[in-house]
Coordinates of C-alpha atoms in Angstrom, one line a residue:
M12 CA -43.6 28.8 -9.2
L13 CA -44.3 26.6 -6.2
I14 CA -45.9 29.5 -4.3
R15 CA -48.3 30.2 -7.2
Y16 CA -49.2 26.5 -7.3
I17 CA -49.9 26.5 -3.5
R18 CA -52.1 29.6 -3.9
F19 CA -54.0 27.9 -6.7
L20 CA -54.6 24.9 -4.5
A21 CA -55.8 27.1 -1.7
F22 CA -58.2 29.0 -4.1
F23 CA -59.7 25.7 -5.4
A24 CA -60.1 24.5 -1.8
L25 CA -62.2 27.6 -1.0
I26 CA -64.4 27.0 -4.0
F27 CA -64.8 23.4 -3.0
M28 CA -65.8 24.3 0.6
G29 CA -68.4 26.7 -0.8
A30 CA -69.8 23.9 -3.0
Q31 CA -69.9 21.6 0.1
G32 CA -71.8 24.2 2.0
A33 CA -74.4 24.6 -0.7
Y34 CA -74.7 20.8 -1.0
A35 CA -75.3 20.4 2.8
Q36 CA -78.1 23.1 2.8
T37 CA -80.2 21.2 0.3
D38 CA -83.6 20.0 1.5
T39 CA -83.0 16.2 1.5
L40 CA -85.7 13.6 0.9
K41 CA -84.6 10.2 2.2
I42 CA -86.5 7.5 0.4
T43 CA -86.4 3.7 -0.1
F44 CA -86.9 2.1 -3.5
K45 CA -90.3 0.7 -2.4
E46 CA -91.4 4.3 -1.5
A47 CA -89.9 5.6 -4.8
E48 CA -91.7 2.9 -6.7
K49 CA -95.0 3.9 -5.2
A50 CA -94.5 7.6 -5.9
F51 CA -93.5 6.7 -9.5
L52 CA -96.7 4.7 -10.1
D53 CA -98.9 7.4 -8.6
K54 CA -97.3 10.5 -10.1
N55 CA -95.3 9.8 -13.2
L56 CA -96.8 12.0 -15.9
D57 CA -95.8 9.8 -18.8
L58 CA -97.7 6.9 -17.3
L59 CA -100.7 9.0 -16.6
A60 CA -100.8 10.2 -20.2
S61 CA -100.4 6.7 -21.5
K62 CA -103.4 5.4 -19.5
Y63 CA -105.6 7.7 -21.6
N64 CA -104.5 5.9 -24.7
V65 CA -105.8 2.6 -23.2
D66 CA -109.1 4.3 -22.3
A67 CA -109.4 5.9 -25.7
S68 CA -109.0 2.5 -27.4
K69 CA -111.8 1.1 -25.2
A70 CA -114.1 3.8 -26.6
L71 CA -113.4 2.4 -30.1
V72 CA -114.8 -1.0 -29.0
Q73 CA -117.9 0.7 -27.8
Q74 CA -118.2 2.4 -31.2
A75 CA -117.7 -0.8 -33.1
K76 CA -120.6 -2.4 -31.3
L77 CA -123.1 0.2 -32.5
W78 CA -125.5 -0.5 -35.3
D79 CA -125.6 1.7 -38.4
N80 CA -128.3 4.3 -38.2
P81 CA -131.4 3.9 -40.4
I82 CA -131.8 6.3 -43.3
L83 CA -134.9 8.4 -43.7
S84 CA -135.5 10.3 -46.9
T85 CA -138.6 12.2 -48.3
D86 CA -139.6 13.8 -51.5
Q87 CA -142.7 16.1 -51.8
N88 CA -143.9 18.9 -54.0
I89 CA -143.0 22.5 -53.2
T90 CA -145.9 24.0 -55.1
D91 CA -149.0 22.5 -56.7
A92 CA -150.9 23.5 -59.9
N93 CA -152.4 26.5 -58.1
K94 CA -148.9 27.5 -56.9
K95 CA -149.7 26.9 -53.3
F96 CA -146.7 25.9 -51.2
F97 CA -146.7 22.4 -49.7
D98 CA -150.4 22.0 -50.1
H99 CA -151.5 18.4 -49.7
S100 CA -155.2 19.1 -48.8
N101 CA -158.0 17.4 -50.7
G102 CA -155.7 14.7 -52.0
S103 CA -153.6 17.1 -54.0
G104 CA -149.8 17.2 -54.1
Q105 CA -147.3 14.4 -53.8
V106 CA -145.5 12.8 -50.9
F107 CA -142.8 10.1 -51.0
V108 CA -141.2 8.7 -47.8
Q109 CA -138.5 6.0 -47.6
I110 CA -136.8 4.4 -44.6
S111 CA -133.9 1.9 -45.0
Q112 CA -131.5 0.0 -42.8
L113 CA -128.1 -1.5 -43.7
I114 CA -127.7 -5.1 -42.6
K115 CA -124.0 -6.2 -42.5
T116 CA -123.5 -9.8 -43.6
A117 CA -120.7 -12.4 -43.1
G118 CA -120.2 -11.4 -39.5
K119 CA -118.6 -8.0 -40.4
R120 CA -119.8 -6.3 -37.2
G121 CA -118.4 -9.0 -34.9
K122 CA -115.1 -8.9 -36.8
Q123 CA -114.9 -5.2 -36.4
I124 CA -115.5 -5.5 -32.7
Q125 CA -112.7 -8.1 -32.4
I126 CA -110.3 -5.8 -34.2
A127 CA -111.2 -3.0 -31.8
N128 CA -110.6 -5.4 -28.9
D129 CA -107.2 -6.2 -30.4
G130 CA -106.5 -2.5 -30.4
V131 CA -107.2 -2.3 -26.6
Q132 CA -104.8 -5.2 -26.0
I133 CA -102.1 -3.5 -28.1
Q134 CA -102.5 -0.2 -26.2
Q135 CA -102.4 -2.0 -22.8
A136 CA -99.3 -3.9 -23.9
Q137 CA -97.6 -0.7 -25.0
F138 CA -98.5 0.9 -21.7
N139 CA -97.0 -2.1 -19.8
D140 CA -93.8 -1.7 -22.0
L141 CA -93.6 2.0 -21.1
L142 CA -94.0 1.1 -17.5
R143 CA -91.3 -1.6 -17.8
N144 CA -88.8 0.9 -19.4
L145 CA -89.5 3.7 -17.0
H146 CA -89.3 1.3 -14.0
Y147 CA -85.9 0.2 -15.3
N148 CA -84.7 3.8 -15.6
L149 CA -85.9 4.5 -12.1
L150 CA -84.0 1.5 -10.6
L151 CA -80.8 2.4 -12.5
D152 CA -80.9 6.1 -11.5
F153 CA -81.8 5.2 -7.9
S154 CA -78.9 2.7 -7.7
Q155 CA -76.5 5.1 -9.4
V156 CA -77.3 8.0 -7.1
A157 CA -76.9 5.7 -4.0
N158 CA -73.6 4.4 -5.4
L159 CA -72.2 7.9 -6.2
L160 CA -73.2 9.0 -2.7
D161 CA -71.2 6.1 -1.3
Q162 CA -68.3 7.0 -3.6
R163 CA -68.6 10.6 -2.2
K164 CA -68.1 9.2 1.3
V165 CA -64.9 7.5 0.3
Y166 CA -63.5 10.7 -1.1
Q167 CA -64.7 12.8 1.8
T168 CA -62.9 10.3 4.2
E169 CA -59.7 10.6 2.2
I170 CA -59.9 14.4 1.8
T171 CA -60.3 14.7 5.5
S172 CA -57.3 12.5 6.1
A173 CA -55.3 14.3 3.4
T174 CA -56.2 17.7 4.8
N175 CA -55.0 16.7 8.3
M176 CA -51.8 15.4 6.8
V177 CA -51.2 18.6 4.9
N178 CA -51.7 20.7 8.0
A179 CA -49.4 18.4 10.0
I180 CA -46.6 18.2 7.3
E181 CA -46.7 22.0 6.8
K182 CA -46.0 22.5 10.5
S183 CA -43.2 19.9 10.2
Y184 CA -41.9 21.8 7.1
Q185 CA -41.9 25.0 9.0
A186 CA -39.9 23.3 11.8
G187 CA -37.4 22.1 9.2
N188 CA -38.3 18.4 9.5
N189 CA -39.8 18.0 6.0
S190 CA -39.1 19.3 2.5
L191 CA -41.3 21.6 0.4
K192 CA -41.5 18.7 -2.0
D193 CA -43.5 16.6 0.5
V194 CA -45.8 19.5 1.2
I195 CA -46.5 20.0 -2.5
R196 CA -47.0 16.3 -3.0
L197 CA -49.7 16.0 -0.4
K198 CA -51.4 19.2 -1.5
A199 CA -51.5 17.9 -5.1
L200 CA -53.0 14.6 -3.8
N201 CA -55.6 16.6 -1.9
F202 CA -56.3 18.7 -5.0
G203 CA -56.8 15.6 -7.2
L204 CA -59.3 14.1 -4.6
Q205 CA -61.3 17.4 -4.5
N206 CA -61.4 17.6 -8.2
D207 CA -62.7 14.0 -8.5
L208 CA -65.4 14.8 -5.8
V209 CA -66.6 17.8 -7.9
E210 CA -67.1 15.4 -10.9
I211 CA -69.0 13.0 -8.7
D212 CA -71.3 15.9 -7.6
R213 CA -71.8 16.8 -11.3
Q214 CA -73.0 13.3 -12.0
I215 CA -75.2 13.3 -9.0
N216 CA -76.8 16.5 -10.1
D217 CA -77.6 15.1 -13.6
L218 CA -79.2 12.0 -12.1
Q219 CA -81.2 14.0 -9.6
S220 CA -82.9 15.8 -12.5
E221 CA -83.9 12.4 -14.0
L222 CA -85.1 11.0 -10.7
K223 CA -87.2 14.1 -9.9
T224 CA -88.8 13.9 -13.4
L225 CA -89.6 10.2 -12.9
L226 CA -91.1 10.8 -9.4
A227 CA -92.6 14.2 -10.2
A228 CA -90.8 15.3 -7.1
N229 CA -90.2 18.9 -5.8
Q230 CA -87.4 20.6 -7.7
T231 CA -85.8 22.0 -4.4
Q232 CA -85.4 18.6 -2.8
F233 CA -82.4 16.4 -2.9
I234 CA -83.4 12.7 -3.3
S235 CA -81.2 10.5 -1.0
P236 CA -81.8 6.8 -1.9
Q237 CA -81.7 4.5 1.1
I238 CA -80.3 1.2 0.2
T239 CA -79.5 -1.9 2.3
F240 CA -77.2 -3.9 0.1
N241 CA -77.9 -7.6 0.3
N242 CA -76.4 -10.2 -2.0
T243 CA -78.8 -13.1 -1.7
D244 CA -78.2 -16.3 -3.5
T245 CA -81.1 -16.8 -6.0
T246 CA -81.4 -19.9 -8.2
L247 CA -82.6 -19.0 -11.7
N248 CA -83.9 -21.2 -14.5
A249 CA -83.3 -19.3 -17.8
A250 CA -85.6 -21.5 -19.9
A251 CA -88.5 -21.1 -17.5
L252 CA -87.9 -17.3 -17.2
A253 CA -87.8 -17.0 -21.0
E254 CA -91.3 -18.6 -21.2
Q255 CA -92.4 -16.4 -18.3
A256 CA -91.2 -13.4 -20.2
K257 CA -93.7 -14.2 -23.1
T258 CA -96.6 -13.4 -20.7
F259 CA -95.1 -10.2 -19.2
R260 CA -93.0 -8.4 -21.8
G261 CA -95.1 -5.6 -23.2
D262 CA -93.0 -5.2 -26.4
Y263 CA -93.4 -8.9 -27.2
L264 CA -97.2 -8.9 -26.4
A265 CA -97.8 -5.8 -28.4
N266 CA -96.4 -7.6 -31.5
R267 CA -98.4 -10.7 -30.7
Y268 CA -101.6 -8.7 -30.4
L269 CA -100.8 -6.8 -33.6
L270 CA -100.4 -10.2 -35.3
D271 CA -103.9 -11.2 -34.0
Q272 CA -105.3 -7.9 -35.2
N273 CA -103.8 -8.5 -38.7
V274 CA -105.3 -12.0 -38.8
H275 CA -108.6 -10.6 -37.8
S276 CA -108.3 -7.8 -40.3
L277 CA -107.7 -10.4 -43.1
A278 CA -110.9 -12.2 -42.0
L279 CA -112.8 -8.9 -42.1
Q280 CA -111.4 -8.0 -45.6
K281 CA -112.6 -11.4 -46.9
A282 CA -116.0 -10.7 -45.3
M283 CA -116.1 -7.3 -47.0
A284 CA -116.2 -9.2 -50.4
V285 CA -119.7 -10.4 -49.3
P286 CA -122.3 -7.8 -50.2
D287 CA -124.3 -6.1 -47.4
V288 CA -128.0 -6.0 -47.7
T289 CA -130.1 -2.8 -47.4
I290 CA -133.8 -3.4 -46.3
G291 CA -136.3 -0.6 -46.4
S292 CA -139.9 0.5 -46.9
A293 CA -141.3 3.3 -49.1
Y294 CA -144.6 5.2 -49.1
D295 CA -145.7 6.9 -52.4
Q296 CA -148.8 9.1 -52.3
H297 CA -149.6 9.6 -56.0
S298 CA -146.7 8.8 -58.4
S299 CA -147.0 5.0 -58.3
Y300 CA -149.5 2.8 -60.2
A301 CA -151.8 3.1 -57.2
N302 CA -152.4 5.9 -54.7
N303 CA -150.9 5.6 -51.2
Y304 CA -148.5 2.9 -52.4
V305 CA -146.5 1.1 -49.7
G306 CA -143.6 -1.1 -50.9
L307 CA -140.8 -3.3 -49.5
Q308 CA -137.3 -2.5 -50.7
I309 CA -134.2 -4.8 -50.7
S310 CA -130.9 -3.8 -52.3
L311 CA -127.4 -5.2 -52.5
P312 CA -124.4 -4.5 -54.7
L313 CA -123.4 -7.2 -57.2
P314 CA -119.8 -8.3 -56.7
L315 CA -118.9 -8.5 -60.4
F316 CA -115.8 -6.3 -60.6
N317 CA -114.8 -5.3 -57.1
R318 CA -114.5 -8.3 -54.8
N319 CA -112.1 -6.5 -52.5
Q320 CA -109.2 -8.4 -54.0
G321 CA -106.5 -5.7 -53.3
N322 CA -107.4 -5.2 -49.6
I323 CA -107.5 -9.0 -49.0
K324 CA -104.0 -9.4 -50.5
N325 CA -102.7 -6.5 -48.5
A326 CA -104.1 -7.8 -45.2
K327 CA -102.7 -11.3 -46.0
L328 CA -99.2 -9.9 -46.6
M329 CA -99.3 -7.7 -43.5
A330 CA -100.2 -10.7 -41.4
Q331 CA -97.3 -12.7 -42.9
S332 CA -94.9 -9.9 -42.3
Q333 CA -96.0 -9.5 -38.7
E334 CA -95.6 -13.2 -38.1
Y335 CA -91.9 -13.0 -38.9
T336 CA -91.7 -9.9 -36.6
V337 CA -93.1 -11.9 -33.7
Q338 CA -90.6 -14.7 -34.4
S339 CA -87.7 -12.3 -34.4
N340 CA -89.1 -10.6 -31.2
E341 CA -89.3 -14.0 -29.5
M342 CA -85.7 -14.9 -30.4
Q343 CA -84.5 -11.5 -29.0
L344 CA -86.5 -12.1 -25.9
K345 CA -84.9 -15.4 -25.2
N346 CA -81.4 -14.0 -25.8
D347 CA -82.1 -11.1 -23.5
V348 CA -83.3 -13.4 -20.7
Y349 CA -80.3 -15.9 -21.0
S350 CA -77.8 -13.0 -21.1
A351 CA -79.4 -11.3 -18.1
V352 CA -79.3 -14.5 -16.1
D353 CA -75.6 -15.1 -16.9
Q354 CA -74.7 -11.6 -16.0
Y355 CA -76.6 -11.8 -12.7
R356 CA -74.8 -15.0 -11.8
L357 CA -71.4 -13.5 -12.6
S358 CA -72.2 -10.4 -10.5
Q359 CA -73.2 -12.6 -7.6
Q360 CA -69.9 -14.5 -7.8
L361 CA -67.9 -11.3 -7.6
L362 CA -69.5 -10.4 -4.3
S363 CA -68.9 -13.5 -2.3
T364 CA -68.9 -13.6 1.5
N365 CA -65.1 -14.1 1.7
E366 CA -64.5 -11.0 -0.4
T367 CA -66.8 -8.9 1.8
D368 CA -64.8 -10.0 4.8
F369 CA -61.6 -8.9 3.0
Y370 CA -63.2 -5.5 2.3
N371 CA -64.0 -5.0 5.9
K372 CA -60.4 -5.9 7.0
Y373 CA -59.1 -3.5 4.4
D374 CA -60.9 -0.6 6.2
Q375 CA -59.2 -1.6 9.4
L376 CA -55.9 -1.7 7.6
Y377 CA -56.5 1.8 6.3
K378 CA -56.9 3.1 9.8
S379 CA -53.8 1.2 10.9
M380 CA -51.7 2.6 8.0
Q381 CA -52.9 6.2 8.8
K382 CA -51.8 5.8 12.4
S383 CA -48.4 4.3 11.4
F384 CA -47.8 7.3 9.1
Q385 CA -48.6 9.7 11.9
Q386 CA -46.1 7.9 14.1
K387 CA -43.6 8.0 11.2
Q388 CA -43.4 4.2 11.1
V389 CA -44.0 4.3 7.3
G390 CA -42.7 6.8 4.8
L391 CA -44.7 9.3 2.7
Q392 CA -44.3 7.4 -0.6
E393 CA -45.4 4.2 0.9
F394 CA -48.4 5.8 2.6
I395 CA -49.5 7.6 -0.6
D396 CA -49.2 4.3 -2.5
F397 CA -51.5 2.6 0.0
F398 CA -53.8 5.7 0.0
D399 CA -54.3 5.4 -3.7
S400 CA -54.7 1.6 -3.5
Y401 CA -57.3 1.9 -0.8
R402 CA -59.4 4.3 -2.8
E403 CA -59.2 2.2 -5.9
T404 CA -60.2 -0.9 -4.0
K405 CA -63.2 0.8 -2.3
L406 CA -64.4 2.2 -5.6
K407 CA -64.1 -1.3 -7.2
I408 CA -66.2 -2.7 -4.3
L409 CA -68.9 0.0 -5.0
Q410 CA -68.7 -0.7 -8.7
Q411 CA -69.3 -4.4 -8.2
Q412 CA -72.2 -3.6 -6.0
L413 CA -73.6 -1.3 -8.6
N414 CA -73.0 -4.0 -11.3
L415 CA -75.1 -6.4 -9.2
Q416 CA -77.9 -3.9 -8.9
K417 CA -77.7 -3.2 -12.6
A418 CA -77.8 -7.0 -13.3
I419 CA -80.9 -7.2 -11.1
A420 CA -82.5 -4.4 -13.1
D421 CA -81.5 -6.0 -16.4
L422 CA -82.9 -9.4 -15.3
N423 CA -86.2 -7.9 -14.3
F424 CA -86.3 -5.8 -17.4
A425 CA -85.6 -8.8 -19.6
V426 CA -88.4 -10.9 -18.0
G427 CA -90.8 -8.1 -17.7
T428 CA -91.6 -8.6 -14.1
T429 CA -89.8 -8.7 -10.7
V430 CA -87.7 -11.9 -10.6
V431 CA -85.2 -10.7 -8.0
T432 CA -86.4 -8.0 -5.6
P433 CA -84.0 -5.0 -6.0
L434 CA -82.1 -3.3 -3.2

């Protein structure tokens, strides 16, 4: 049974070494977040597509500024008494020509232009919100990949140490100085580390796909984030940041502009109750009381039954509904900012200078314990316990660093602009 288990561990190790070789051969693109951010802004396809929506809404403003076209109509005889087609010679036949122009009253044209301008602001705010969300995803994916690569180094260090120990203890076992139990114990430990490393590689692979999509990067490249971790002390005023968020948050601004558009739409619907005037002129060759008659025409509908009551009420209710939506959105915005500030402060506290010094000394202690085990100054059980404790501590350090990076991303996302420069 033990021999089968040893064979299984050896087989898994061969698979793992093959995966390591494939990983190492990947074309690697080393990139800082600033460089990634520039590539994201220049190449991201979702952003490029969304920009066209803004331009399209600007075209509607241009359309709203245009006047209505004049209307030209004519009426003339096809045949005369002598059955001649379109014969108007010698004063025979009949020709009627009319031209008219619609004149909008109550400032309708200006109100329509304002509504179209509101549409541009809404599209721009929605574009900014898309940018905010994608930028947030970019920062998270970038930080997570960097963090997983650091985790990978921890496991690689321990796997190298565990492999060396396995080789040494097998020789000792063959010499009769150690039991088979010790050999199996160390091989099981090494197997567990390799299994965890494969899971880390799986997570990295998933995040690589997201990063390449965000950056429109080459599919054959491996993106290696270059991060210099720096826990700077930043003083934040949550109340001031909440007010600042009102000028940057695309989702909040889109709702504000939509409220403005609804208010302007209500004003337009009230103006629609005022009749428009059509002014024109007509020429009549023979059918009027006098030949070659030229007349002035003025027409307008009489608002006796339809005074646009339904549309006015609808616009009023839509504006009232959107006002509550804006209030709810503002409340959520403030809660997001205050929560993000608190989380950022907490993450900063967990990575103090004293704790960083402790982490560095812990690395030194790991090397010392490894040397002591090789010199048989500490037993196998004691070393394995420290081995596990070291790995857990290093992973917690990396998790706290990732938490701080996520807190920075959450803070910038909540405010809608860069409050703390990431990475």
